[in-house]
mmCIF file of C-alpha atoms in Angstrom:
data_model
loop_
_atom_site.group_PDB
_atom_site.id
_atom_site.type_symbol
_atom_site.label_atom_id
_atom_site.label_comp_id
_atom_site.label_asym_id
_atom_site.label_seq_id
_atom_site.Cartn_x
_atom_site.Cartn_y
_atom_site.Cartn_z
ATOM 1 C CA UNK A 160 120.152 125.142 95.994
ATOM 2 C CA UNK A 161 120.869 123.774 99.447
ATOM 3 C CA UNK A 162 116.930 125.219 100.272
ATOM 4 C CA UNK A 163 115.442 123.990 97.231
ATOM 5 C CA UNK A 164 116.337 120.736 98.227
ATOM 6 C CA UNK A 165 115.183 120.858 101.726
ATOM 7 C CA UNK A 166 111.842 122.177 100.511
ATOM 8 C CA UNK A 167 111.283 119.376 97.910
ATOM 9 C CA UNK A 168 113.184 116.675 98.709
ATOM 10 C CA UNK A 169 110.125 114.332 100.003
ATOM 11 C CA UNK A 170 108.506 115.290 96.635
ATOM 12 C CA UNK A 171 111.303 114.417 94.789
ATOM 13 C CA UNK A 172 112.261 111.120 96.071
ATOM 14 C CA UNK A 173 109.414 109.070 94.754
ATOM 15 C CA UNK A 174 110.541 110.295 91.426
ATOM 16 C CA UNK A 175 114.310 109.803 91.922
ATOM 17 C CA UNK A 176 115.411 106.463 89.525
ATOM 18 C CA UNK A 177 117.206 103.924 91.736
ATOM 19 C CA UNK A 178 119.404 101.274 89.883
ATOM 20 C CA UNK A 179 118.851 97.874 91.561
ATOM 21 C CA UNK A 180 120.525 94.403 90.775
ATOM 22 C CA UNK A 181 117.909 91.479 91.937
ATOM 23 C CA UNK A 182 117.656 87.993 91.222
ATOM 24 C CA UNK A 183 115.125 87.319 89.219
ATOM 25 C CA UNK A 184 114.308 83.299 88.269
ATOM 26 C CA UNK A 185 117.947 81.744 87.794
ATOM 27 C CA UNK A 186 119.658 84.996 86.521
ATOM 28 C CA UNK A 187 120.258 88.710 88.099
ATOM 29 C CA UNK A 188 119.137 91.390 86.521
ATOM 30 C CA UNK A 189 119.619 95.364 86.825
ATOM 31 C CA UNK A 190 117.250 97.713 86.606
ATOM 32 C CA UNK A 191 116.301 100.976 86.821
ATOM 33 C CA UNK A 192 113.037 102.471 87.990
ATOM 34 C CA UNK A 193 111.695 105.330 90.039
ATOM 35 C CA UNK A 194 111.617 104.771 93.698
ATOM 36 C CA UNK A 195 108.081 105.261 94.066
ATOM 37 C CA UNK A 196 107.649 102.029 91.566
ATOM 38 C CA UNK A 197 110.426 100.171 93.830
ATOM 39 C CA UNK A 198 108.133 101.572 96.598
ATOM 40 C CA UNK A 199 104.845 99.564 95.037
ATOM 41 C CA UNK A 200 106.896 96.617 93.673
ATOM 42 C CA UNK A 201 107.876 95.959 97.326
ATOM 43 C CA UNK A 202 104.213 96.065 98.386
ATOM 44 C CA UNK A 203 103.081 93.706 95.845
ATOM 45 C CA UNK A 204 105.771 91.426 96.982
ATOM 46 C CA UNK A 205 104.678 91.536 100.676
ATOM 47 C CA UNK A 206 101.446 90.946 99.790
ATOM 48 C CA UNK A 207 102.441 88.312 97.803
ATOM 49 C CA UNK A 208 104.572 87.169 100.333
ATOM 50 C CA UNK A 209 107.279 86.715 98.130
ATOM 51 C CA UNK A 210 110.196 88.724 96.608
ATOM 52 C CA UNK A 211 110.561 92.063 94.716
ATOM 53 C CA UNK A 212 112.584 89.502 91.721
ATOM 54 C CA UNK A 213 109.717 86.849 92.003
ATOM 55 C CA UNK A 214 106.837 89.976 91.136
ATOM 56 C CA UNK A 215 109.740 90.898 88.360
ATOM 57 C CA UNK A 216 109.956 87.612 87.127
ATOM 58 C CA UNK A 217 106.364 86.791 87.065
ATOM 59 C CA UNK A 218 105.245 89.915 85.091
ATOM 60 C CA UNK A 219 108.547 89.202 82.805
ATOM 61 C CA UNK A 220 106.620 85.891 81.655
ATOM 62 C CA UNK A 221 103.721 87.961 80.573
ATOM 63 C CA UNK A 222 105.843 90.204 77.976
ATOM 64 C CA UNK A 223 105.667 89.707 74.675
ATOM 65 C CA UNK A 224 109.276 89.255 72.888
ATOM 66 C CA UNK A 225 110.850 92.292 72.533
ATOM 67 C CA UNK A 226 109.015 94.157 74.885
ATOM 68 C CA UNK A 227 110.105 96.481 77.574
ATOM 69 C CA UNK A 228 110.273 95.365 80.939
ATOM 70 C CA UNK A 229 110.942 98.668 82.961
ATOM 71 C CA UNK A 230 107.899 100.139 81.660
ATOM 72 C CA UNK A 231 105.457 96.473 81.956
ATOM 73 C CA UNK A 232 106.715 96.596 85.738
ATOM 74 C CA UNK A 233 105.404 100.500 86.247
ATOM 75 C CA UNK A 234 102.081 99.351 84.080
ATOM 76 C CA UNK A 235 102.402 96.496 86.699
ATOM 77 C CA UNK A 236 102.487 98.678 89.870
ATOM 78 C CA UNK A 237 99.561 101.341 88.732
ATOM 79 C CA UNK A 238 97.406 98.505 87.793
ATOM 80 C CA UNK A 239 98.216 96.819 91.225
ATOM 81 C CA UNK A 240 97.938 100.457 92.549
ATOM 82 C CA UNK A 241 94.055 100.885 91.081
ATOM 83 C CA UNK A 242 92.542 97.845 92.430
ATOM 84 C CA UNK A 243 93.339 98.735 95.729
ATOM 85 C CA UNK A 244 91.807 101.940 95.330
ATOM 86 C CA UNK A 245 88.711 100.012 93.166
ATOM 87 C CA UNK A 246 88.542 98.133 96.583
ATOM 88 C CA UNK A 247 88.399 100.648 98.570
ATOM 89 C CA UNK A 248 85.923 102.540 96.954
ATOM 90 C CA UNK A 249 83.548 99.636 97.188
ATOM 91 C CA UNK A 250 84.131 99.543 100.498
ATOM 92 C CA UNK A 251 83.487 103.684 101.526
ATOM 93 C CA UNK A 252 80.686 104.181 99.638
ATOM 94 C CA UNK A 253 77.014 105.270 100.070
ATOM 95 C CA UNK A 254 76.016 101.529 100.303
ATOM 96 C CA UNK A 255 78.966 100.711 102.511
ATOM 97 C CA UNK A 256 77.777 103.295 104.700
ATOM 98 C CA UNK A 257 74.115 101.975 104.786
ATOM 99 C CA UNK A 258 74.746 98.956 105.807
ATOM 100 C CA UNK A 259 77.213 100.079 108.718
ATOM 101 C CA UNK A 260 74.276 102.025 110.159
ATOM 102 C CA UNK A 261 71.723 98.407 109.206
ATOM 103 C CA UNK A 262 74.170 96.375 110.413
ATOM 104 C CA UNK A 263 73.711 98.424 114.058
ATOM 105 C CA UNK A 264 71.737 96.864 116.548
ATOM 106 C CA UNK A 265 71.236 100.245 118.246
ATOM 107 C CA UNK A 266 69.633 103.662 116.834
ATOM 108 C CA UNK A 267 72.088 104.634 114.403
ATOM 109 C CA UNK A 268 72.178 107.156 111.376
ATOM 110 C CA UNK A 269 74.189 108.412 108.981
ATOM 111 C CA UNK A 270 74.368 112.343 108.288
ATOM 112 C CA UNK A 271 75.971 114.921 105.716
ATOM 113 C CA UNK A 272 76.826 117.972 105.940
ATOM 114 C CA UNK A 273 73.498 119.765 104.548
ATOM 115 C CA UNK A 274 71.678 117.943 107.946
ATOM 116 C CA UNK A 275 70.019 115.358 105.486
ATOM 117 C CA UNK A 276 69.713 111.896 106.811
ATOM 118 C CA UNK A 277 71.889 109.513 104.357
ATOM 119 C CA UNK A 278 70.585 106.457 106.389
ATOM 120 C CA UNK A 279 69.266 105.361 109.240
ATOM 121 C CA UNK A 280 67.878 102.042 110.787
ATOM 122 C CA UNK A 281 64.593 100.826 112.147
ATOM 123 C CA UNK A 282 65.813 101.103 115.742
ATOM 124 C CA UNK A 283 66.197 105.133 114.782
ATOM 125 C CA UNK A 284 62.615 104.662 113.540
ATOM 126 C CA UNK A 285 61.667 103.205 116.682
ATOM 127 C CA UNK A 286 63.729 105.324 119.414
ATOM 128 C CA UNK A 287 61.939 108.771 117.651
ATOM 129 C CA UNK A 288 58.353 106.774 117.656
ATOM 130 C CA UNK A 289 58.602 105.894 121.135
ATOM 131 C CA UNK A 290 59.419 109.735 122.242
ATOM 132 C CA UNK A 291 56.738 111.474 120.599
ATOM 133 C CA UNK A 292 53.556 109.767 120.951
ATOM 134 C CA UNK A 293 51.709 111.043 117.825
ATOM 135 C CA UNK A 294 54.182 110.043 115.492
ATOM 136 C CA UNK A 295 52.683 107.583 113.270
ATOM 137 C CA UNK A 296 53.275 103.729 113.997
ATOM 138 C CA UNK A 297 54.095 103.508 109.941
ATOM 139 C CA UNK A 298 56.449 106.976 110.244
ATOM 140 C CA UNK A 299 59.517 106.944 107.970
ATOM 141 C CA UNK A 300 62.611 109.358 108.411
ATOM 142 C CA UNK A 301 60.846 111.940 106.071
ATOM 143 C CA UNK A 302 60.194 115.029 107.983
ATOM 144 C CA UNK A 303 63.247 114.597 110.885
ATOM 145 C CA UNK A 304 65.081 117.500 110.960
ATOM 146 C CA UNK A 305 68.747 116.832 112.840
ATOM 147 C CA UNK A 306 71.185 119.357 114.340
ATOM 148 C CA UNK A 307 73.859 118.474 116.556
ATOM 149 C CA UNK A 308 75.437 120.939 119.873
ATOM 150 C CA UNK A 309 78.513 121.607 117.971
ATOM 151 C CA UNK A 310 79.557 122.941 113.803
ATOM 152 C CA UNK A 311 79.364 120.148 111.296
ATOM 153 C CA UNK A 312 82.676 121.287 110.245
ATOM 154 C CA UNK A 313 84.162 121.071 113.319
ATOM 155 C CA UNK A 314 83.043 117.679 114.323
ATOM 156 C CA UNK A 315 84.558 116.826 111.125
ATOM 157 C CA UNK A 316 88.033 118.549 111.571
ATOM 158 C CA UNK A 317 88.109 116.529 115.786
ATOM 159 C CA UNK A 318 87.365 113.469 113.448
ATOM 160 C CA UNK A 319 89.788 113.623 111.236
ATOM 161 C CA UNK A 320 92.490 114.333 114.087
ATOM 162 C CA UNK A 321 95.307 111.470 113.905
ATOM 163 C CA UNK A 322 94.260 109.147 116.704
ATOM 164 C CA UNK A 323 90.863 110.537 117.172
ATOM 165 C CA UNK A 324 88.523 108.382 118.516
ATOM 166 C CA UNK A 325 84.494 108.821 118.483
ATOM 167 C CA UNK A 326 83.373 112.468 119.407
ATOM 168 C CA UNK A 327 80.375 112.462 122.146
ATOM 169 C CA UNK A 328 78.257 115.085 120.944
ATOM 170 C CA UNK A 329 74.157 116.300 121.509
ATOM 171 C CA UNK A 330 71.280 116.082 119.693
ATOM 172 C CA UNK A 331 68.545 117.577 118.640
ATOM 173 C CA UNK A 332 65.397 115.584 116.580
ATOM 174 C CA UNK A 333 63.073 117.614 115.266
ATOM 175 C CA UNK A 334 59.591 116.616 113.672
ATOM 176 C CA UNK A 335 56.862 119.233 113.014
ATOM 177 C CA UNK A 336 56.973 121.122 116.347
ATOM 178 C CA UNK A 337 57.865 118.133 118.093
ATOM 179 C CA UNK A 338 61.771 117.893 119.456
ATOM 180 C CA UNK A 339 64.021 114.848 121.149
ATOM 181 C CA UNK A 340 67.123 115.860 123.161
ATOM 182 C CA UNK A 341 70.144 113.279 123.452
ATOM 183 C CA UNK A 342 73.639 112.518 123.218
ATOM 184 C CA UNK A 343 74.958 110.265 120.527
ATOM 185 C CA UNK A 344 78.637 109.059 119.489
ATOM 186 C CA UNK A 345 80.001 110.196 116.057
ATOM 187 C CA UNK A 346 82.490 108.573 113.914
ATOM 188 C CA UNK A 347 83.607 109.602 110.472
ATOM 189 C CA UNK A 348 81.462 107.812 107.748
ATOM 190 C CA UNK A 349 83.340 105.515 105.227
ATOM 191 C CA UNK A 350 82.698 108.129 102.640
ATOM 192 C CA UNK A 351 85.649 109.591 99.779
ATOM 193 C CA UNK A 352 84.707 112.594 98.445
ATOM 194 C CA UNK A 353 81.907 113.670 100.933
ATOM 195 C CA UNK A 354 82.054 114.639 104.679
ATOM 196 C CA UNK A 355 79.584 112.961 106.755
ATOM 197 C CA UNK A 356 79.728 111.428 110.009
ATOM 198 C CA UNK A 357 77.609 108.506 111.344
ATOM 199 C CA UNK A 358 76.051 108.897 114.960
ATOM 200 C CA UNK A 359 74.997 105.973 117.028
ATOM 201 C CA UNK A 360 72.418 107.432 119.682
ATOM 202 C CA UNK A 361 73.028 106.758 123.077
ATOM 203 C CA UNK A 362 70.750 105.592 125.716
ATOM 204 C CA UNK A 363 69.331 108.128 128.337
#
């Protein structure tokens, strides 16, 4: 039993209930909810900068008569709970990533795992342009073949590494026969769902 609990008893404790008596408007209250919802209410709060019994009382106004307040404050906390992840989304997605690597001053490019180019910005356009002379003035990425010194995978896994900053790495650009050698700086793209990293070419 002892071991079971050891094992599981991080799991467990967002679903333990936790009675709680708070003031909420001119009267306490006592409730009992799961502390994982205590856990959200309390974020709410601090975002509202206000307290856990103002959030209570504020979605208690909203009920309907008769209605049950412990389970409006968990349909409280999972609504709260999915626009930050809405939010999020919107800001790690394909066109979140696109305009990191526009917003970049320098050449700069965003790449997946299969070695396609996600984005990339006219300073990328002009760095490869002005290392192989018979590149077309009007040249797009179409045609650049990427590969970098070191295993997409593990670039990814020294990425992902808690307090891992960006990962110097080499280059290699290659169009028709044509090939550009360099070093670049990787960081992990904004991306959920899909490993890619984006690489911001450094000068020679």
């Amino acid at each position: 039993m002892d071991k079971a609990v050891e094992t599981h008893g991080e799991e467990d404790w967002a679903f333990q209930p936790r009675f709680r008596v708070l003031r909420v408007g001119a009267t306490r209250r006592g409730i009992r909810l799961e502390e994982i919802f205590w856990s959200s209410l309390q974020e709410i709060a601090d975002e509202k900068d206000c307290s856990v019994g103002d959030v209570i009382e504020a979605c208690e106004n909203r009920l309907e008569q008769g209605s049950n307040l412990t389970s409006a404050l968990r349909v409280e906390t999972v609504s709260h709970l999915q626009g930050e992840l809405d939010l999020m989304r919107a800001r790690t997605g394909r066109q979140a990533v696109r305009n990191m690597v526009m917003a970049c001053p320098s050449p700069c490019f965003a790449l997946a795992g299969d070695r396609q180019l996600m984005a990339h910005n006219p300073p990328f356009i002009a760095f490869v342009q002005s290392r192989l002379s018979s590149l077309p003035s009007d040249a797009t990425a179409r045609g650049v073949r990427l590969s970098l010194d070191i295993q997409f995978s593990e670039l990814i896994e020294k990425l992902k590494m808690k307090g891992s900053g960006p990962a110097m790495v080499g280059f290699v650009i290659g169009v028709d026969r044509q090939l550009i050698r360099g070093r670049l700086n990787a960081i992990l793209a904004p991306l959920a769902g899909l490993d890619a990293i984006v690489g911001f070419i450094l000068p020679n």
